[in-house]
């Protein structure tokens, strides 16, 4: 696990966020009052905060009072501490964040740019090694586990995927990165494709 790195962008695999905003959030809310989302390798916070920004965009489009809860975990306590602070440099914001979102959701501070309190409150952070038990986190409607499974052996990868499947609610969705594919011997997922991205539904 020493080879893990923290390369990250805002709205990485942008079509996945478009799919959520235009289709999946509404679908999940048709059966639930709350949508629970887990970012399983959150690094410095760009992924969970991108999710939160996409939630805001969706909520603005429907003008309804519904609730989203985002759980974010990472193996690095240093990265978790950074993510909780919610402060990013100009260079970090330039990596994928549209300028209008910077103007609307970030405030200039001495160290860089602070994401608004609403987004910091929406995301709950904790350290977690995916090789350890994560039942304590509960169950989720959506899990992002992107650009991390490649660092594990095949056997460990399948074990993690089995436990991710168990952590999804019935009909919940797993997102890998656009460059990753679910192993052929992974069980309990239906492979779907829409808006130029593959994603996986619990069956």
mmCIF file of C-alpha atoms in Angstrom:
data_model
loop_
_atom_site.group_PDB
_atom_site.id
_atom_site.type_symbol
_atom_site.label_atom_id
_atom_site.label_comp_id
_atom_site.label_asym_id
_atom_site.label_seq_id
_atom_site.Cartn_x
_atom_site.Cartn_y
_atom_site.Cartn_z
ATOM 1 C CA UNK A 1 0.000 0.000 0.000
ATOM 2 C CA UNK A 2 3.017 2.270 0.140
ATOM 3 C CA UNK A 3 2.548 3.067 -3.557
ATOM 4 C CA UNK A 4 -0.736 4.905 -3.040
ATOM 5 C CA UNK A 5 -0.589 8.492 -4.240
ATOM 6 C CA UNK A 6 -2.870 11.471 -3.807
ATOM 7 C CA UNK A 7 -3.244 12.676 -7.393
ATOM 8 C CA UNK A 8 -6.735 14.082 -7.582
ATOM 9 C CA UNK A 9 -8.922 16.497 -9.527
ATOM 10 C CA UNK A 10 -12.275 18.211 -9.217
ATOM 11 C CA UNK A 11 -15.103 16.439 -11.070
ATOM 12 C CA UNK A 12 -12.773 13.713 -12.311
ATOM 13 C CA UNK A 13 -14.686 11.631 -14.894
ATOM 14 C CA UNK A 14 -17.139 14.503 -15.313
ATOM 15 C CA UNK A 15 -19.725 12.367 -17.097
ATOM 16 C CA UNK A 16 -20.295 10.413 -13.880
ATOM 17 C CA UNK A 17 -21.345 13.584 -12.087
ATOM 18 C CA UNK A 18 -23.615 14.529 -14.981
ATOM 19 C CA UNK A 19 -25.239 11.092 -14.742
ATOM 20 C CA UNK A 20 -25.870 11.616 -11.040
ATOM 21 C CA UNK A 21 -27.335 15.096 -11.480
ATOM 22 C CA UNK A 22 -29.494 14.303 -14.493
ATOM 23 C CA UNK A 23 -30.704 10.817 -13.575
ATOM 24 C CA UNK A 24 -29.559 8.901 -10.516
ATOM 25 C CA UNK A 25 -30.157 11.399 -7.709
ATOM 26 C CA UNK A 26 -33.798 11.771 -8.740
ATOM 27 C CA UNK A 27 -34.191 8.017 -9.153
ATOM 28 C CA UNK A 28 -32.848 7.328 -5.674
ATOM 29 C CA UNK A 29 -34.979 10.054 -4.096
ATOM 30 C CA UNK A 30 -38.120 8.502 -5.562
ATOM 31 C CA UNK A 31 -37.689 5.711 -3.000
ATOM 32 C CA UNK A 32 -35.735 7.416 -0.194
ATOM 33 C CA UNK A 33 -35.966 10.589 1.876
ATOM 34 C CA UNK A 34 -32.181 10.618 2.256
ATOM 35 C CA UNK A 35 -29.398 9.670 -0.149
ATOM 36 C CA UNK A 36 -26.237 8.306 1.475
ATOM 37 C CA UNK A 37 -23.013 8.511 -0.529
ATOM 38 C CA UNK A 38 -19.558 7.170 0.324
ATOM 39 C CA UNK A 39 -16.292 8.420 -1.176
ATOM 40 C CA UNK A 40 -14.019 5.510 -0.261
ATOM 41 C CA UNK A 41 -10.653 7.045 -1.211
ATOM 42 C CA UNK A 42 -11.216 10.734 -0.655
ATOM 43 C CA UNK A 43 -7.604 11.993 -0.630
ATOM 44 C CA UNK A 44 -7.482 15.771 0.026
ATOM 45 C CA UNK A 45 -11.237 16.181 -0.435
ATOM 46 C CA UNK A 46 -11.718 17.029 -4.093
ATOM 47 C CA UNK A 47 -13.904 13.982 -4.759
ATOM 48 C CA UNK A 48 -16.345 14.304 -1.826
ATOM 49 C CA UNK A 49 -16.580 18.059 -2.268
ATOM 50 C CA UNK A 50 -17.203 17.556 -6.000
ATOM 51 C CA UNK A 51 -20.038 15.238 -4.997
ATOM 52 C CA UNK A 52 -21.392 17.892 -2.634
ATOM 53 C CA UNK A 53 -21.196 20.551 -5.350
ATOM 54 C CA UNK A 54 -23.092 18.252 -7.719
ATOM 55 C CA UNK A 55 -25.716 17.730 -5.008
ATOM 56 C CA UNK A 56 -26.143 21.513 -4.762
ATOM 57 C CA UNK A 57 -26.602 21.769 -8.513
ATOM 58 C CA UNK A 58 -29.253 19.051 -8.388
ATOM 59 C CA UNK A 59 -31.076 20.597 -5.417
ATOM 60 C CA UNK A 60 -31.167 23.972 -7.152
ATOM 61 C CA UNK A 61 -32.817 22.323 -10.142
ATOM 62 C CA UNK A 62 -35.630 20.667 -8.165
ATOM 63 C CA UNK A 63 -36.250 23.280 -5.451
ATOM 64 C CA UNK A 64 -37.190 20.632 -2.891
ATOM 65 C CA UNK A 65 -36.046 20.030 0.678
ATOM 66 C CA UNK A 66 -34.299 16.653 0.581
ATOM 67 C CA UNK A 67 -31.222 15.402 2.408
ATOM 68 C CA UNK A 68 -27.895 14.061 1.197
ATOM 69 C CA UNK A 69 -25.263 12.622 3.521
ATOM 70 C CA UNK A 70 -21.687 12.158 2.267
ATOM 71 C CA UNK A 71 -19.188 9.936 4.074
ATOM 72 C CA UNK A 72 -15.547 10.290 3.043
ATOM 73 C CA UNK A 73 -12.684 8.012 4.073
ATOM 74 C CA UNK A 74 -9.009 7.703 3.269
ATOM 75 C CA UNK A 75 -6.132 5.607 4.571
ATOM 76 C CA UNK A 76 -4.073 8.760 5.251
ATOM 77 C CA UNK A 77 -4.854 10.726 8.410
ATOM 78 C CA UNK A 78 -2.868 13.609 6.903
ATOM 79 C CA UNK A 79 -5.159 13.722 3.862
ATOM 80 C CA UNK A 80 -8.257 13.504 6.065
ATOM 81 C CA UNK A 81 -7.051 16.458 8.142
ATOM 82 C CA UNK A 82 -6.468 18.471 4.950
ATOM 83 C CA UNK A 83 -9.873 17.568 3.565
ATOM 84 C CA UNK A 84 -11.664 18.548 6.772
ATOM 85 C CA UNK A 85 -10.076 22.003 6.609
ATOM 86 C CA UNK A 86 -11.485 22.484 3.115
ATOM 87 C CA UNK A 87 -8.721 24.861 2.000
ATOM 88 C CA UNK A 88 -7.262 24.547 -1.498
ATOM 89 C CA UNK A 89 -4.577 26.382 -3.456
ATOM 90 C CA UNK A 90 -5.146 28.135 -6.774
ATOM 91 C CA UNK A 91 -3.289 25.288 -8.487
ATOM 92 C CA UNK A 92 -5.578 22.695 -6.907
ATOM 93 C CA UNK A 93 -8.725 24.585 -7.876
ATOM 94 C CA UNK A 94 -7.511 24.975 -11.450
ATOM 95 C CA UNK A 95 -7.481 21.185 -11.804
ATOM 96 C CA UNK A 96 -11.064 20.682 -12.904
ATOM 97 C CA UNK A 97 -13.132 23.224 -10.946
ATOM 98 C CA UNK A 98 -15.227 25.533 -13.169
ATOM 99 C CA UNK A 99 -14.609 29.218 -12.376
ATOM 100 C CA UNK A 100 -18.283 29.975 -11.568
ATOM 101 C CA UNK A 101 -18.219 27.325 -8.831
ATOM 102 C CA UNK A 102 -15.088 28.861 -7.345
ATOM 103 C CA UNK A 103 -16.778 32.262 -7.237
ATOM 104 C CA UNK A 104 -19.958 30.872 -5.673
ATOM 105 C CA UNK A 105 -18.664 28.309 -3.193
ATOM 106 C CA UNK A 106 -15.176 29.426 -2.093
ATOM 107 C CA UNK A 107 -13.859 32.305 0.006
ATOM 108 C CA UNK A 108 -10.332 33.668 -0.198
ATOM 109 C CA UNK A 109 -8.302 33.012 2.973
ATOM 110 C CA UNK A 110 -4.616 33.387 3.835
ATOM 111 C CA UNK A 111 -3.749 29.791 2.875
ATOM 112 C CA UNK A 112 -5.793 29.712 -0.347
ATOM 113 C CA UNK A 113 -9.506 29.161 -0.922
ATOM 114 C CA UNK A 114 -11.950 27.833 1.704
ATOM 115 C CA UNK A 115 -14.975 25.850 0.530
ATOM 116 C CA UNK A 116 -18.231 27.047 2.072
ATOM 117 C CA UNK A 117 -19.427 25.784 5.449
ATOM 118 C CA UNK A 118 -22.423 24.099 3.830
ATOM 119 C CA UNK A 119 -20.199 21.655 1.979
ATOM 120 C CA UNK A 120 -17.894 21.084 4.937
ATOM 121 C CA UNK A 121 -20.933 20.244 7.062
ATOM 122 C CA UNK A 122 -22.365 17.868 4.463
ATOM 123 C CA UNK A 123 -19.247 15.660 4.379
ATOM 124 C CA UNK A 124 -18.205 13.471 7.320
ATOM 125 C CA UNK A 125 -14.531 12.394 7.251
ATOM 126 C CA UNK A 126 -12.692 9.518 8.918
ATOM 127 C CA UNK A 127 -9.577 7.410 8.330
ATOM 128 C CA UNK A 128 -10.100 3.922 6.922
ATOM 129 C CA UNK A 129 -8.014 1.203 5.309
ATOM 130 C CA UNK A 130 -10.241 -0.610 2.815
ATOM 131 C CA UNK A 131 -8.587 -3.877 3.822
ATOM 132 C CA UNK A 132 -10.210 -3.452 7.255
ATOM 133 C CA UNK A 133 -13.844 -4.026 8.170
ATOM 134 C CA UNK A 134 -16.074 -1.061 7.284
ATOM 135 C CA UNK A 135 -19.484 -2.281 8.443
ATOM 136 C CA UNK A 136 -19.498 0.527 11.014
ATOM 137 C CA UNK A 137 -20.054 3.016 8.203
ATOM 138 C CA UNK A 138 -23.523 1.643 7.477
ATOM 139 C CA UNK A 139 -25.173 1.229 4.079
ATOM 140 C CA UNK A 140 -25.102 3.494 1.060
ATOM 141 C CA UNK A 141 -27.047 4.371 -2.064
ATOM 142 C CA UNK A 142 -23.882 5.317 -3.974
ATOM 143 C CA UNK A 143 -20.256 4.333 -3.444
ATOM 144 C CA UNK A 144 -17.315 5.959 -5.217
ATOM 145 C CA UNK A 145 -14.244 3.700 -5.115
ATOM 146 C CA UNK A 146 -12.123 5.160 -7.876
ATOM 147 C CA UNK A 147 -8.436 4.799 -8.709
ATOM 148 C CA UNK A 148 -7.622 2.749 -5.620
ATOM 149 C CA UNK A 149 -8.444 -0.924 -6.311
ATOM 150 C CA UNK A 150 -5.562 -1.075 -8.788
ATOM 151 C CA UNK A 151 -3.160 -1.026 -5.857
ATOM 152 C CA UNK A 152 -4.442 -4.323 -4.430
ATOM 153 C CA UNK A 153 -3.851 -7.940 -5.385
ATOM 154 C CA UNK A 154 -6.613 -9.681 -7.324
ATOM 155 C CA UNK A 155 -7.756 -11.620 -4.259
ATOM 156 C CA UNK A 156 -7.844 -8.523 -2.051
ATOM 157 C CA UNK A 157 -9.603 -6.535 -4.768
ATOM 158 C CA UNK A 158 -12.365 -9.162 -4.980
ATOM 159 C CA UNK A 159 -12.687 -9.230 -1.196
ATOM 160 C CA UNK A 160 -13.091 -5.453 -1.083
ATOM 161 C CA UNK A 161 -15.628 -5.524 -3.923
ATOM 162 C CA UNK A 162 -17.661 -8.187 -2.126
ATOM 163 C CA UNK A 163 -17.756 -6.010 0.974
ATOM 164 C CA UNK A 164 -18.588 -2.894 -1.055
ATOM 165 C CA UNK A 165 -21.470 -4.819 -2.597
ATOM 166 C CA UNK A 166 -22.695 -5.724 0.895
ATOM 167 C CA UNK A 167 -22.436 -2.058 1.942
ATOM 168 C CA UNK A 168 -24.724 -0.943 -0.883
ATOM 169 C CA UNK A 169 -28.458 -0.775 -0.367
ATOM 170 C CA UNK A 170 -30.506 -2.896 -2.802
ATOM 171 C CA UNK A 171 -30.343 -1.155 -6.169
ATOM 172 C CA UNK A 172 -27.453 1.037 -5.045
ATOM 173 C CA UNK A 173 -24.656 2.100 -7.383
ATOM 174 C CA UNK A 174 -20.889 1.614 -7.424
ATOM 175 C CA UNK A 175 -18.659 3.957 -9.421
ATOM 176 C CA UNK A 176 -15.135 3.037 -10.449
ATOM 177 C CA UNK A 177 -13.066 5.388 -12.608
ATOM 178 C CA UNK A 178 -13.686 5.487 -16.349
ATOM 179 C CA UNK A 179 -10.397 3.649 -16.893
ATOM 180 C CA UNK A 180 -11.240 0.798 -14.497
ATOM 181 C CA UNK A 181 -13.401 -2.254 -15.093
ATOM 182 C CA UNK A 182 -15.120 -4.575 -12.668
ATOM 183 C CA UNK A 183 -13.299 -7.939 -12.614
ATOM 184 C CA UNK A 184 -15.233 -10.636 -14.470
ATOM 185 C CA UNK A 185 -15.425 -12.806 -11.352
ATOM 186 C CA UNK A 186 -16.875 -10.051 -9.141
ATOM 187 C CA UNK A 187 -20.340 -11.058 -7.974
ATOM 188 C CA UNK A 188 -23.568 -9.200 -7.259
ATOM 189 C CA UNK A 189 -23.381 -6.315 -9.730
ATOM 190 C CA UNK A 190 -25.215 -5.457 -12.943
ATOM 191 C CA UNK A 191 -23.021 -3.583 -15.429
ATOM 192 C CA UNK A 192 -24.723 -0.461 -16.787
ATOM 193 C CA UNK A 193 -23.622 2.176 -19.278
ATOM 194 C CA UNK A 194 -25.032 5.658 -19.817
ATOM 195 C CA UNK A 195 -23.709 9.113 -20.707
ATOM 196 C CA UNK A 196 -20.385 7.630 -21.755
ATOM 197 C CA UNK A 197 -19.558 5.896 -18.482
ATOM 198 C CA UNK A 198 -19.893 2.412 -17.030
ATOM 199 C CA UNK A 199 -21.277 1.978 -13.547
ATOM 200 C CA UNK A 200 -22.527 -0.916 -11.464
ATOM 201 C CA UNK A 201 -25.851 -1.596 -9.737
ATOM 202 C CA UNK A 202 -26.244 -3.986 -6.835
ATOM 203 C CA UNK A 203 -28.410 -6.988 -7.682
#
